[in-house]
Each structure stands twice: as C-alpha cells, then as structure tokens.
mmCIF file of C-alpha atoms in Angstrom:
data_model
loop_
_atom_site.group_PDB
_atom_site.id
_atom_site.type_symbol
_atom_site.label_atom_id
_atom_site.label_comp_id
_atom_site.label_asym_id
_atom_site.label_seq_id
_atom_site.Cartn_x
_atom_site.Cartn_y
_atom_site.Cartn_z
ATOM 1 C CA MET A 1 177.813 203.411 108.856
ATOM 2 C CA LYS A 2 179.716 200.400 107.444
ATOM 3 C CA ILE A 3 176.925 197.529 108.798
ATOM 4 C CA LYS A 4 174.075 200.338 107.993
ATOM 5 C CA SER A 5 175.439 200.611 104.489
ATOM 6 C CA ILE A 6 175.542 196.663 104.059
ATOM 7 C CA PHE A 7 171.819 196.058 105.351
ATOM 8 C CA GLN A 8 170.268 199.157 102.787
ATOM 9 C CA ASN A 9 171.394 196.947 99.852
ATOM 10 C CA ILE A 10 170.991 193.158 101.476
ATOM 11 C CA THR A 11 169.097 190.528 99.441
ATOM 12 C CA ILE A 12 166.989 187.811 100.300
ATOM 13 C CA LYS A 13 170.148 185.440 99.130
ATOM 14 C CA ARG A 14 172.736 187.240 101.180
ATOM 15 C CA ALA A 15 169.868 187.655 104.008
ATOM 16 C CA ASN A 16 169.165 183.611 103.909
ATOM 17 C CA LEU A 17 173.124 183.187 104.461
ATOM 18 C CA PHE A 18 173.542 185.670 107.142
ATOM 19 C CA THR A 19 170.320 183.783 109.068
ATOM 20 C CA ILE A 20 171.954 180.595 108.733
ATOM 21 C CA LEU A 21 175.500 181.582 109.902
ATOM 22 C CA PHE A 22 173.804 182.899 112.752
ATOM 23 C CA ILE A 23 171.939 180.028 113.766
ATOM 24 C CA PHE A 24 175.319 177.619 113.078
ATOM 25 C CA LEU A 25 176.930 180.317 115.413
ATOM 26 C CA LEU A 26 174.129 180.016 118.019
ATOM 27 C CA THR A 27 174.262 176.255 117.628
ATOM 28 C CA MET A 28 178.076 175.754 118.139
ATOM 29 C CA ILE A 29 177.823 177.951 121.369
ATOM 30 C CA PHE A 30 175.032 175.665 122.746
ATOM 31 C CA VAL A 31 177.065 172.306 122.123
ATOM 32 C CA THR A 32 179.929 174.317 123.723
ATOM 33 C CA LEU A 33 178.081 175.444 127.147
ATOM 34 C CA LEU A 34 176.530 172.113 127.252
ATOM 35 C CA VAL A 35 179.902 170.352 126.889
ATOM 36 C CA ASP A 36 181.456 172.462 129.244
ATOM 37 C CA GLU A 37 178.380 171.873 131.894
ATOM 38 C CA MET A 38 178.950 167.957 131.513
ATOM 39 C CA TYR A 39 182.791 167.979 131.981
ATOM 40 C CA LYS A 40 182.033 169.656 135.249
ATOM 41 C CA ASP A 41 179.612 167.135 136.256
ATOM 42 C CA TYR A 42 182.645 164.541 134.852
ATOM 43 C CA GLU A 43 184.974 166.299 137.249
ATOM 44 C CA ARG A 44 182.672 166.189 140.377
ATOM 45 C CA ALA A 45 182.111 162.393 139.809
ATOM 46 C CA LEU A 46 185.863 161.813 139.810
ATOM 47 C CA GLN A 47 186.406 163.659 142.877
ATOM 48 C CA GLN A 48 183.602 161.637 144.471
ATOM 49 C CA SER A 49 185.201 158.313 143.124
ATOM 50 C CA SER A 50 188.442 159.861 145.227
ATOM 51 C CA LEU A 51 186.353 160.397 148.328
ATOM 52 C CA VAL A 52 184.928 157.006 148.096
ATOM 53 C CA LYS A 53 188.602 155.136 147.501
ATOM 54 C CA SER A 54 190.188 156.912 150.553
ATOM 55 C CA ASP A 55 187.309 155.592 153.069
ATOM 56 C CA THR A 56 185.770 152.667 151.665
ATOM 57 C CA PHE A 57 187.868 151.169 148.946
ATOM 58 C CA SER A 58 191.196 150.080 148.313
ATOM 59 C CA ASP A 59 191.364 148.648 145.602
ATOM 60 C CA SER A 60 192.604 150.809 142.749
ATOM 61 C CA LYS A 61 192.108 148.874 139.519
ATOM 62 C CA LYS A 62 188.522 149.389 139.934
ATOM 63 C CA LEU A 63 188.841 152.935 140.711
ATOM 64 C CA GLU A 64 190.780 153.152 137.166
ATOM 65 C CA GLN A 65 188.292 150.896 135.388
ATOM 66 C CA ASN A 66 185.539 153.494 137.152
ATOM 67 C CA LYS A 67 187.420 156.456 135.653
ATOM 68 C CA LYS A 68 187.369 155.040 132.082
ATOM 69 C CA LYS A 69 183.633 154.248 132.400
ATOM 70 C CA LEU A 70 183.062 158.024 133.358
ATOM 71 C CA LYS A 71 185.583 158.966 130.466
ATOM 72 C CA THR A 72 183.982 156.774 127.802
ATOM 73 C CA LEU A 73 180.563 157.956 128.566
ATOM 74 C CA LEU A 74 181.447 161.367 128.692
ATOM 75 C CA VAL A 75 182.860 161.120 125.364
ATOM 76 C CA LYS A 76 179.612 159.240 123.940
ATOM 77 C CA THR A 77 177.160 161.756 125.615
ATOM 78 C CA VAL A 78 179.172 164.406 123.811
ATOM 79 C CA LEU A 79 179.345 162.968 120.625
ATOM 80 C CA ALA A 80 175.630 162.181 120.832
ATOM 81 C CA ILE A 81 174.479 165.988 121.837
ATOM 82 C CA MET A 82 177.043 167.062 119.007
ATOM 83 C CA THR A 83 175.525 164.484 116.048
ATOM 84 C CA LEU A 84 171.902 165.728 117.722
ATOM 85 C CA SER A 85 172.394 169.129 117.136
ATOM 86 C CA PHE A 86 173.975 168.938 113.496
ATOM 87 C CA ILE A 87 170.794 166.723 112.809
ATOM 88 C CA LEU A 88 168.596 169.414 114.416
ATOM 89 C CA PHE A 89 170.723 171.945 112.367
ATOM 90 C CA GLY A 90 170.716 170.183 109.294
ATOM 91 C CA VAL A 91 166.586 169.494 109.176
ATOM 92 C CA PHE A 92 166.357 173.575 110.028
ATOM 93 C CA LEU A 93 168.466 174.047 107.028
ATOM 94 C CA GLY A 94 166.499 171.833 104.610
ATOM 95 C CA PHE A 95 163.468 173.640 106.012
ATOM 96 C CA ASN A 96 164.841 176.953 105.855
ATOM 97 C CA THR A 97 166.112 176.262 102.248
ATOM 98 C CA LEU A 98 163.008 175.221 101.291
ATOM 99 C CA PHE A 99 161.006 178.065 102.297
ATOM 100 C CA ASN A 100 164.185 180.276 101.215
ATOM 101 C CA LYS A 101 163.292 179.084 97.476
ATOM 102 C CA LEU A 102 159.920 179.347 97.508
ATOM 103 C CA LEU A 103 160.130 182.637 98.591
ATOM 104 C CA GLN A 104 163.016 183.720 96.305
ATOM 105 C CA ARG A 105 160.732 181.799 93.293
ATOM 106 C CA ASP A 106 157.556 184.369 94.526
ATOM 107 C CA THR A 107 159.681 187.143 94.667
ATOM 108 C CA GLN A 108 161.441 186.414 91.106
ATOM 109 C CA THR A 109 157.722 185.757 89.996
ATOM 110 C CA PHE A 110 156.970 189.291 90.594
ATOM 111 C CA LEU A 111 160.598 190.903 89.660
ATOM 112 C CA ASP A 112 159.946 189.311 86.134
ATOM 113 C CA PHE A 113 156.417 190.701 86.124
ATOM 114 C CA PHE A 114 157.335 194.282 86.593
ATOM 115 C CA LYS A 115 160.236 193.858 84.074
ATOM 116 C CA LYS A 116 157.919 192.646 81.521
ATOM 117 C CA ALA A 117 154.974 194.836 82.442
ATOM 118 C CA VAL A 118 156.589 197.591 80.556
ATOM 119 C CA ASP A 119 156.239 196.018 76.873
ATOM 120 C CA HIS A 120 153.916 193.167 78.115
ATOM 121 C CA ASP A 121 150.251 193.277 79.250
ATOM 122 C CA GLU A 122 150.676 189.429 81.172
ATOM 123 C CA ALA A 123 149.083 188.961 84.372
ATOM 124 C CA ILE A 124 150.335 186.797 87.374
ATOM 125 C CA ASN A 125 148.832 183.326 87.458
ATOM 126 C CA PRO A 126 147.716 183.208 91.576
ATOM 127 C CA ASN A 127 148.243 179.202 90.969
ATOM 128 C CA THR A 128 152.024 179.576 90.679
ATOM 129 C CA ILE A 129 152.763 181.560 93.703
ATOM 130 C CA PHE A 130 153.048 179.661 97.153
ATOM 131 C CA PHE A 131 152.970 181.990 100.162
ATOM 132 C CA GLN A 132 149.439 183.876 100.688
ATOM 133 C CA ASP A 133 151.127 187.146 101.211
ATOM 134 C CA PHE A 134 152.428 187.155 97.538
ATOM 135 C CA LYS A 135 148.898 186.025 96.590
ATOM 136 C CA ASP A 136 147.435 188.897 97.829
ATOM 137 C CA MET A 137 149.702 190.887 96.268
ATOM 138 C CA VAL A 138 149.189 189.252 92.723
ATOM 139 C CA GLY A 139 145.515 190.701 93.216
ATOM 140 C CA TYR A 140 146.597 194.053 93.366
ATOM 141 C CA ALA A 141 149.450 193.610 90.828
ATOM 142 C CA ASN A 142 146.528 192.283 88.070
ATOM 143 C CA GLU A 143 144.064 195.151 89.120
ATOM 144 C CA MET A 144 147.141 197.484 88.368
ATOM 145 C CA VAL A 145 147.552 195.910 85.106
ATOM 146 C CA SER A 146 144.518 195.940 84.123
ATOM 147 C CA LYS A 147 143.784 199.527 84.868
ATOM 148 C CA ILE A 148 146.868 200.487 83.169
ATOM 149 C CA ASN A 149 145.812 198.122 80.104
ATOM 150 C CA GLU A 150 142.373 200.614 80.167
ATOM 151 C CA GLN A 151 144.104 203.624 80.216
ATOM 152 C CA LYS A 152 146.394 202.976 77.571
ATOM 153 C CA LYS A 153 143.574 201.446 75.349
ATOM 154 C CA SER A 154 141.505 204.707 76.356
ATOM 155 C CA LEU A 155 144.780 206.666 75.235
ATOM 156 C CA LYS A 156 145.093 205.223 72.005
ATOM 157 C CA GLU A 157 141.469 205.883 71.313
ATOM 158 C CA LEU A 158 141.936 209.475 72.231
ATOM 159 C CA ASN A 159 145.264 209.567 70.252
ATOM 160 C CA LEU A 160 143.427 208.289 67.190
ATOM 161 C CA GLY A 161 140.677 210.669 67.535
ATOM 162 C CA LEU A 162 142.542 213.626 67.924
ATOM 163 C CA GLU A 163 144.917 212.540 64.899
ATOM 164 C CA GLU A 164 141.598 212.350 62.654
ATOM 165 C CA ARG A 165 140.345 215.619 64.169
ATOM 166 C CA VAL A 166 143.766 217.107 63.581
ATOM 167 C CA LYS A 167 143.477 216.196 59.932
ATOM 168 C CA LYS A 168 140.157 217.474 59.609
ATOM 169 C CA LYS A 169 141.096 220.656 61.090
ATOM 170 C CA THR A 170 144.273 220.677 58.924
ATOM 171 C CA ALA A 171 142.197 219.932 55.969
ATOM 172 C CA ALA A 172 139.852 222.807 56.514
ATOM 173 C CA LEU A 173 142.777 225.404 57.422
ATOM 174 C CA LEU A 174 144.202 224.296 54.044
ATOM 175 C CA GLU A 175 140.886 224.769 52.342
ATOM 176 C CA ILE A 176 140.364 228.172 54.202
ATOM 177 C CA ASN A 177 144.115 229.100 53.492
ATOM 178 C CA LYS A 178 143.266 228.302 49.660
ATOM 179 C CA ASN A 179 140.294 230.484 49.748
ATOM 180 C CA LEU A 180 142.026 233.235 51.180
ATOM 181 C CA GLU A 181 144.706 233.303 49.079
ATOM 182 C CA GLU A 182 142.096 233.208 46.195
ATOM 183 C CA GLU A 183 140.565 236.596 48.230
ATOM 184 C CA LYS A 184 143.616 238.216 48.844
ATOM 185 C CA THR A 185 144.743 238.290 45.004
ATOM 186 C CA PHE A 186 141.508 238.866 44.144
ATOM 187 C CA SER A 187 141.506 241.623 46.567
ATOM 188 C CA GLN A 188 144.891 242.968 45.117
ATOM 189 C CA ASP A 189 143.889 242.645 41.724
ATOM 190 C CA LEU A 190 140.602 244.815 42.917
ATOM 191 C CA LEU A 191 143.164 247.277 44.171
ATOM 192 C CA ASN A 192 145.440 247.441 41.399
ATOM 193 C CA ALA A 193 142.196 247.935 39.008
ATOM 194 C CA GLN A 194 141.261 251.195 41.925
ATOM 195 C CA LYS A 195 144.666 252.177 41.863
ATOM 196 C CA GLU A 196 144.612 252.481 38.322
ATOM 197 C CA PHE A 197 141.172 253.697 37.670
ATOM 198 C CA LEU A 198 142.080 256.770 40.541
ATOM 199 C CA ARG A 199 145.004 257.580 38.345
ATOM 200 C CA TYR A 200 143.622 257.566 35.443
ATOM 201 C CA THR A 201 140.448 259.440 36.737
ATOM 202 C CA VAL A 202 142.617 262.437 38.337
ATOM 203 C CA HIS A 203 144.829 262.300 35.394
ATOM 204 C CA GLU A 204 141.790 262.895 33.333
ATOM 205 C CA THR A 205 140.433 265.343 35.973
ATOM 206 C CA ASN A 206 143.276 267.943 35.942
ATOM 207 C CA THR A 207 142.310 269.084 32.024
ATOM 208 C CA PRO A 208 138.833 270.213 32.493
ATOM 209 C CA LEU A 209 139.202 271.601 36.021
ATOM 210 C CA SER A 210 142.016 273.809 34.281
ATOM 211 C CA VAL A 211 139.672 274.549 31.560
ATOM 212 C CA ILE A 212 137.039 275.937 34.021
ATOM 213 C CA LEU A 213 139.073 277.962 35.987
ATOM 214 C CA THR A 214 140.618 279.700 32.757
ATOM 215 C CA SER A 215 137.173 280.047 31.444
ATOM 216 C CA ILE A 216 136.191 281.719 34.620
ATOM 217 C CA GLU A 217 139.034 284.177 34.616
ATOM 218 C CA LEU A 218 138.746 285.208 31.088
ATOM 219 C CA TYR A 219 134.975 285.768 31.495
ATOM 220 C CA LEU A 220 135.802 287.817 34.523
ATOM 221 C CA MET A 221 137.982 289.806 32.451
ATOM 222 C CA LYS A 222 134.987 290.999 30.124
ATOM 223 C CA HIS A 223 132.146 290.859 32.515
ATOM 224 C CA PRO A 224 131.775 292.151 36.105
ATOM 225 C CA ARG A 225 131.506 289.081 39.051
ATOM 226 C CA ASP A 226 128.207 287.679 39.934
ATOM 227 C CA ARG A 227 127.130 285.224 42.531
ATOM 228 C CA GLN A 228 126.191 282.159 40.611
ATOM 229 C CA LEU A 229 129.896 282.559 38.950
ATOM 230 C CA SER A 230 131.348 282.940 42.467
ATOM 231 C CA LYS A 231 129.896 279.645 43.414
ATOM 232 C CA ILE A 232 131.268 278.050 40.438
ATOM 233 C CA GLU A 233 134.563 279.660 41.289
ATOM 234 C CA ALA A 234 134.523 278.029 44.585
ATOM 235 C CA ALA A 235 133.158 274.781 43.803
ATOM 236 C CA VAL A 236 135.688 274.303 41.223
ATOM 237 C CA LYS A 237 138.750 275.218 43.719
ATOM 238 C CA ASN A 238 137.448 272.699 46.304
ATOM 239 C CA ILE A 239 137.371 270.134 43.567
ATOM 240 C CA PHE A 240 140.935 271.518 42.897
ATOM 241 C CA SER A 241 142.199 270.662 46.195
ATOM 242 C CA ILE A 242 140.578 267.265 46.543
ATOM 243 C CA TYR A 243 142.182 266.752 43.126
ATOM 244 C CA ASP A 244 145.450 267.886 44.683
ATOM 245 C CA ASP A 245 144.977 265.377 47.673
ATOM 246 C CA LEU A 246 144.082 262.715 45.543
ATOM 247 C CA SER A 247 146.713 263.445 42.877
ATOM 248 C CA TYR A 248 149.578 263.053 46.043
ATOM 249 C CA LEU A 249 147.917 259.830 47.203
ATOM 250 C CA VAL A 250 148.510 258.224 44.392
ATOM 251 C CA LYS A 251 151.677 259.299 43.211
ATOM 252 C CA LYS A 252 153.405 259.687 46.556
ATOM 253 C CA ASP A 253 155.118 256.352 46.476
ATOM 254 C CA GLN A 254 156.067 256.294 42.764
ATOM 255 C CA ILE A 255 157.811 259.759 42.780
ATOM 256 C CA GLU A 256 160.620 261.221 44.675
ATOM 257 C CA TYR A 257 159.245 264.577 45.900
ATOM 258 C CA LYS A 258 162.443 266.751 45.885
ATOM 259 C CA LYS A 259 162.827 269.654 48.648
ATOM 260 C CA THR A 260 163.631 273.934 47.311
ATOM 261 C CA VAL A 261 163.926 276.769 49.189
ATOM 262 C CA ILE A 262 160.438 278.431 49.631
ATOM 263 C CA ASN A 263 159.508 281.704 50.768
ATOM 264 C CA LEU A 264 156.827 280.875 53.333
ATOM 265 C CA ASN A 265 155.205 284.478 53.258
ATOM 266 C CA ASN A 266 154.539 284.161 49.420
ATOM 267 C CA PHE A 267 153.762 280.991 49.489
ATOM 268 C CA LEU A 268 150.934 281.542 52.037
ATOM 269 C CA ASN A 269 149.867 284.766 50.127
ATOM 270 C CA SER A 270 149.147 282.568 46.784
ATOM 271 C CA ARG A 271 147.221 279.783 48.865
ATOM 272 C CA ILE A 272 145.048 282.514 50.383
ATOM 273 C CA ASP A 273 144.575 283.883 47.232
ATOM 274 C CA PHE A 274 143.415 281.004 45.692
ATOM 275 C CA PHE A 275 140.991 280.140 48.513
ATOM 276 C CA THR A 276 139.446 283.684 48.991
ATOM 277 C CA GLU A 277 136.663 283.432 46.774
ATOM 278 C CA VAL A 278 135.976 279.821 48.608
ATOM 279 C CA ALA A 279 135.846 281.345 51.980
ATOM 280 C CA GLU A 280 133.702 284.501 51.135
ATOM 281 C CA PHE A 281 131.316 282.562 49.506
ATOM 282 C CA SER A 282 130.826 280.688 53.047
ATOM 283 C CA ARG A 283 130.909 284.196 54.501
ATOM 284 C CA ILE A 284 134.443 283.640 56.068
ATOM 285 C CA HIS A 285 137.149 286.399 55.698
ATOM 286 C CA PHE A 286 141.058 285.601 56.061
ATOM 287 C CA ASN A 287 143.330 287.714 58.088
ATOM 288 C CA PHE A 288 146.893 287.076 57.805
ATOM 289 C CA ILE A 289 149.368 288.553 60.091
ATOM 290 C CA SER A 290 152.691 288.393 58.267
ATOM 291 C CA PRO A 291 155.898 288.935 60.175
ATOM 292 C CA ASP A 292 158.266 291.639 58.470
ATOM 293 C CA GLU A 293 161.406 289.532 57.842
ATOM 294 C CA GLU A 294 161.136 287.254 54.770
ATOM 295 C CA LEU A 295 160.878 283.638 56.128
ATOM 296 C CA TYR A 296 162.532 280.720 54.079
ATOM 297 C CA ILE A 297 162.442 277.153 54.676
ATOM 298 C CA TYR A 298 163.526 274.057 52.746
ATOM 299 C CA PHE A 299 160.670 271.750 51.986
ATOM 300 C CA ASN A 300 159.057 270.180 49.314
ATOM 301 C CA GLU A 301 156.460 272.597 47.543
ATOM 302 C CA THR A 302 153.986 269.948 46.976
ATOM 303 C CA LYS A 303 153.890 268.424 50.070
ATOM 304 C CA LEU A 304 153.820 271.889 51.834
ATOM 305 C CA GLN A 305 150.724 272.819 49.479
ATOM 306 C CA ARG A 306 148.876 269.939 51.126
ATOM 307 C CA VAL A 307 149.497 271.207 54.416
ATOM 308 C CA VAL A 308 148.326 274.833 54.090
ATOM 309 C CA ASP A 309 145.654 273.852 51.623
ATOM 310 C CA ASN A 310 144.242 271.067 53.589
ATOM 311 C CA THR A 311 144.260 273.342 56.674
ATOM 312 C CA LEU A 312 143.058 276.338 55.059
ATOM 313 C CA THR A 313 140.045 274.112 53.596
ATOM 314 C CA ASN A 314 139.298 272.434 56.988
ATOM 315 C CA ALA A 315 138.980 276.129 58.843
ATOM 316 C CA ILE A 316 136.878 277.175 55.723
ATOM 317 C CA LYS A 317 134.169 274.158 56.426
ATOM 318 C CA TYR A 318 134.291 274.553 60.258
ATOM 319 C CA THR A 319 134.733 278.122 61.284
ATOM 320 C CA LEU A 320 131.513 280.018 62.096
ATOM 321 C CA PRO A 321 129.763 282.201 59.596
ATOM 322 C CA GLY A 322 130.653 285.714 59.646
ATOM 323 C CA GLU A 323 133.748 284.998 61.703
ATOM 324 C CA ASN A 324 137.533 285.706 61.067
ATOM 325 C CA VAL A 325 140.414 282.922 60.170
ATOM 326 C CA TYR A 326 143.629 283.936 61.041
ATOM 327 C CA ILE A 327 146.893 283.132 59.723
ATOM 328 C CA LYS A 328 149.695 283.794 61.363
ATOM 329 C CA LEU A 329 153.822 282.898 60.802
ATOM 330 C CA LEU A 330 156.120 283.549 63.810
ATOM 331 C CA LYS A 331 159.547 283.060 64.585
ATOM 332 C CA VAL A 332 160.526 281.167 67.666
ATOM 333 C CA GLY A 333 163.975 280.317 68.102
ATOM 334 C CA ALA A 334 165.579 278.424 64.899
ATOM 335 C CA TYR A 335 161.336 277.733 63.808
ATOM 336 C CA VAL A 336 159.112 279.261 61.882
ATOM 337 C CA GLU A 337 155.473 278.593 63.364
ATOM 338 C CA PHE A 338 152.454 278.371 61.013
ATOM 339 C CA ILE A 339 149.076 279.072 62.536
ATOM 340 C CA VAL A 340 145.525 278.774 61.736
ATOM 341 C CA SER A 341 143.198 279.573 64.111
ATOM 342 C CA SER A 342 139.280 280.741 64.159
ATOM 343 C CA ARG A 343 136.199 280.074 66.368
ATOM 344 C CA SER A 344 134.363 277.305 65.583
ATOM 345 C CA LYS A 345 132.699 274.401 67.453
ATOM 346 C CA ILE A 346 134.821 272.735 70.083
ATOM 347 C CA ILE A 347 136.810 269.616 68.817
ATOM 348 C CA LYS A 348 135.926 266.795 71.367
ATOM 349 C CA ASP A 349 138.907 264.785 70.800
ATOM 350 C CA THR A 350 141.884 266.378 69.289
ATOM 351 C CA ASP A 351 144.317 263.440 69.110
ATOM 352 C CA LYS A 352 141.771 261.736 66.966
ATOM 353 C CA VAL A 353 141.148 264.599 64.598
ATOM 354 C CA PHE A 354 144.395 263.685 62.411
ATOM 355 C CA GLU A 355 143.182 260.145 61.906
ATOM 356 C CA ALA A 356 142.120 258.910 58.696
ATOM 357 C CA TYR A 357 138.359 258.694 57.809
ATOM 358 C CA TYR A 358 137.588 260.508 61.204
ATOM 359 C CA ARG A 359 135.168 263.396 61.344
ATOM 360 C CA GLU A 360 133.099 264.752 64.487
ATOM 361 C CA GLU A 361 130.252 265.886 62.335
ATOM 362 C CA LYS A 362 129.203 263.124 60.482
ATOM 363 C CA SER A 363 126.908 265.789 58.727
ATOM 364 C CA ARG A 364 129.555 267.472 56.971
ATOM 365 C CA ASP A 365 130.740 266.674 53.791
ATOM 366 C CA GLY A 366 133.768 264.489 52.810
ATOM 367 C CA PHE A 367 135.764 261.352 53.472
ATOM 368 C CA GLY A 368 138.403 262.870 56.593
ATOM 369 C CA LEU A 369 141.096 262.304 54.356
ATOM 370 C CA GLY A 370 142.724 265.618 54.330
ATOM 371 C CA LEU A 371 143.883 266.152 58.041
ATOM 372 C CA GLY A 372 145.104 262.166 58.262
ATOM 373 C CA LEU A 373 147.572 263.258 55.005
ATOM 374 C CA VAL A 374 148.691 266.178 56.575
ATOM 375 C CA LYS A 375 149.742 264.290 59.932
ATOM 376 C CA SER A 376 151.563 261.629 57.440
ATOM 377 C CA ILE A 377 153.347 264.330 55.703
ATOM 378 C CA CYS A 378 154.284 266.043 59.177
ATOM 379 C CA GLU A 379 155.660 262.436 60.400
ATOM 380 C CA GLU A 380 157.945 262.223 57.434
ATOM 381 C CA GLU A 381 159.359 265.412 57.719
ATOM 382 C CA ASN A 382 159.654 265.947 61.633
ATOM 383 C CA ILE A 383 157.143 268.670 61.272
ATOM 384 C CA GLU A 384 155.615 269.632 64.940
ATOM 385 C CA VAL A 385 151.822 269.619 65.167
ATOM 386 C CA SER A 386 149.438 270.861 67.617
ATOM 387 C CA VAL A 387 145.783 271.412 68.000
ATOM 388 C CA THR A 388 143.908 272.828 70.625
ATOM 389 C CA SER A 389 140.056 273.977 70.893
ATOM 390 C CA SER A 390 137.673 276.097 73.448
ATOM 391 C CA ASP A 391 134.445 277.480 72.653
ATOM 392 C CA LYS A 392 136.411 280.803 71.834
ATOM 393 C CA LEU A 393 139.363 279.644 69.551
ATOM 394 C CA THR A 394 140.495 276.636 67.832
ATOM 395 C CA THR A 395 144.040 276.684 66.877
ATOM 396 C CA PHE A 396 146.200 274.453 64.477
ATOM 397 C CA SER A 397 149.752 275.156 64.849
ATOM 398 C CA TYR A 398 152.950 273.349 62.972
ATOM 399 C CA LYS A 399 156.372 273.842 63.391
ATOM 400 C CA PHE A 400 159.113 274.270 60.576
ATOM 401 C CA LYS A 401 162.707 274.359 60.713
ATOM 402 C CA ILE A 402 164.021 277.673 59.131
ATOM 403 C CA MET A 403 166.421 277.415 56.451
ATOM 404 C CA GLY A 404 169.683 278.565 57.729
ATOM 405 C CA ASP A 405 168.903 278.293 61.289
#
C-alpha cells in the first residue's frame, strides 16, 4: 500500500531521480559481477602458475614476479572497467538530464498554459515545444482555447442581447403597470361614483314608492279594487322588493345589522300578505302551513326579510300558472325549517342557482342577484340551505336555529 501511494502522487522530477538511482544500482551490480568474474580468472591463473612451478620451474623469484604482474593487471583491468562504467553512466546521466529538462520545460509550458487559461486566452506557440507528442497536444489545446473563446464571445453577445431585451421588457412592464394603475384609479373612481349614484337613487326611490303604495291603500278604502289597480300594486311591490335588495347591498358593509327576537310565524304571515296581490296577479296562490306552536329565532329582521322575500318572489316568478306555492314551517330538533315548494320547470343545475347573475331562463326579467344575496346571508349566519327539483316539485329549504334550544 505504501509503494502504491508513493507512485500515485509521483512527479516527473521524482521519477527521474528514481530512474537515475535504479540505473546507478544496475551499473554497480554489473561492475561487481564483472570484477568477481575477473578475480576468479586471476585465481585460476595463479593455480596454473603453481603447477608450472612444481613441474618445470625451480626459480621462485620468477614466480613471485608473475604473481605481481597478474595482480597489477587485475587492478588495472578493474580500474579500467569501473572508469568505463562511470563514464558510460555519466554520458547516460547527461543525456537523461537533457531530455528531462526538455520534458520538464514542455510540461511546465502546458501547466502555465492551463493556469492562465482561466483569465487569459493566449495560445501555445508550437515552436517552443521540443517533443512531437507535446506538439500534437498543443494543436488540441489551442483548438480547445479557440472554441472556448468563441463560446465566451457568443455568451457575452447573448448576455448583452438578454440585458437589452430585459430592459425593453422592464420598460414595457413599467408602462403597463402605469396604465393599470391609471385604469385601477379610474375604475375605483367610477365604482365610487356608481356607489354614490346607487346610494342616492335608492334613497330617492323610497319616498315615491311609499307614496304610491299609500295612495293605493287610500284609494282602495273608497273604491273597489279593479284589475288595473292590482297591476299597479303588484308592480310597485316588486319594485319595493328590488329596492330593499339594493338598499341592503349598499348598506351591508357600512352598518351593523343587529339581531332581535323574531316570531317566525307572524313574520312569514306579514310577508305572505305583502306578496299575495303579486302572486294572485300571476295566477298563483300561497298555501301557508303554519305549526301550532309559536317559533322564535334570534336573527336580524332585514336579513331575514331578504331571505324570505327573494325566495317568495322567485317562487312567484317561476311557478307554473294556476299552481300553489306551499310554505311550511317545521320544527326539526333544535332547528326550524322554512320550506317553499311549488311546481315549476326543472332546475337543471341546483348548485349554480345561488350564484350571482346566474339565470337558467335567460328570457326571464331580472339580474340573478336575489338568490346570490340570499346565499351570502345564509353563509354569514350559518343557515343550512338546500334545493331539490323534479318534474313534480321544486323545493327551497332553510334551517334556522330555534331560540332557546
């Protein structure tokens, strides 16, 4: 593992040092083996000299001279071999150093190039590179720099274009916002003016309507009722109902509608009496089924009138001629259920019937505001509402909490 970790982070300089040491070691081993072989040859030569001495020679002095000559020859030969080996090693070391310097120079050129490439776009001059392999790499590196430069230029142009477009879009949006603010201010002013006009109109309508109704009642005290007068009375009462709706819409966000104790039986009787003339003019009859006991609720009278009046006028408008409108009060546990049912055309979408401005029969007069107003009051006061419709009967039901239960 240690050897592997050393070679994983090795540099060219360190690899060069390892190579020199390895070649030096091999040279020393070679010299050692060669000297050892020559020393063995020297011993064999001495043995032969001893044999010659015992067989043919008697001059010991001459023998000693031969030994000295052999030793001298051995030393000279060893020195010559070692000198030659070191010379060869030196020559190799010189060439190796030269090539390594060239290699390091080419490598350093690439290192400097990549360090500068982050901030500068300079290419490498191939003439400064020695090795052909590195020259080939120079071509690829310069091509890479050229493409990067093109991409950077393209991105710069794109950014400039985007900035310009963003500026234009921002200016356009600012202009649009300015126009919207002006339109909003104008719409708000228009709405305020409309509210003021509506408030004034509602206020001014009350007096003539009251005068008309009072005049009709005074006239009927002295004269018999005729059909034309009944038409006028029915129309005025319809206008009164619309007036009450508009008055509630104008005032509902400005005043507090306080709750009082209301006798629901008496209240329904009074509203039925008010619309009886209107119903009979449309050839419709009210049939009020009142419970034996008196039922009281804690509710605001104006809001209750809007619920009852809109439900009754809606029944008068859509009930088929000659039919009855059945009005019931049923005590169900802690609640009293106010039910209005009659035979009319089937309501196709009972979920939408309470939406503002929704009218299933477009040919009918009206704006579809009445039941939308009823729905908002029921949501405010937690009144449970349900509508069912079939070819036999259409029923509107409202559940009020009984006072004291």
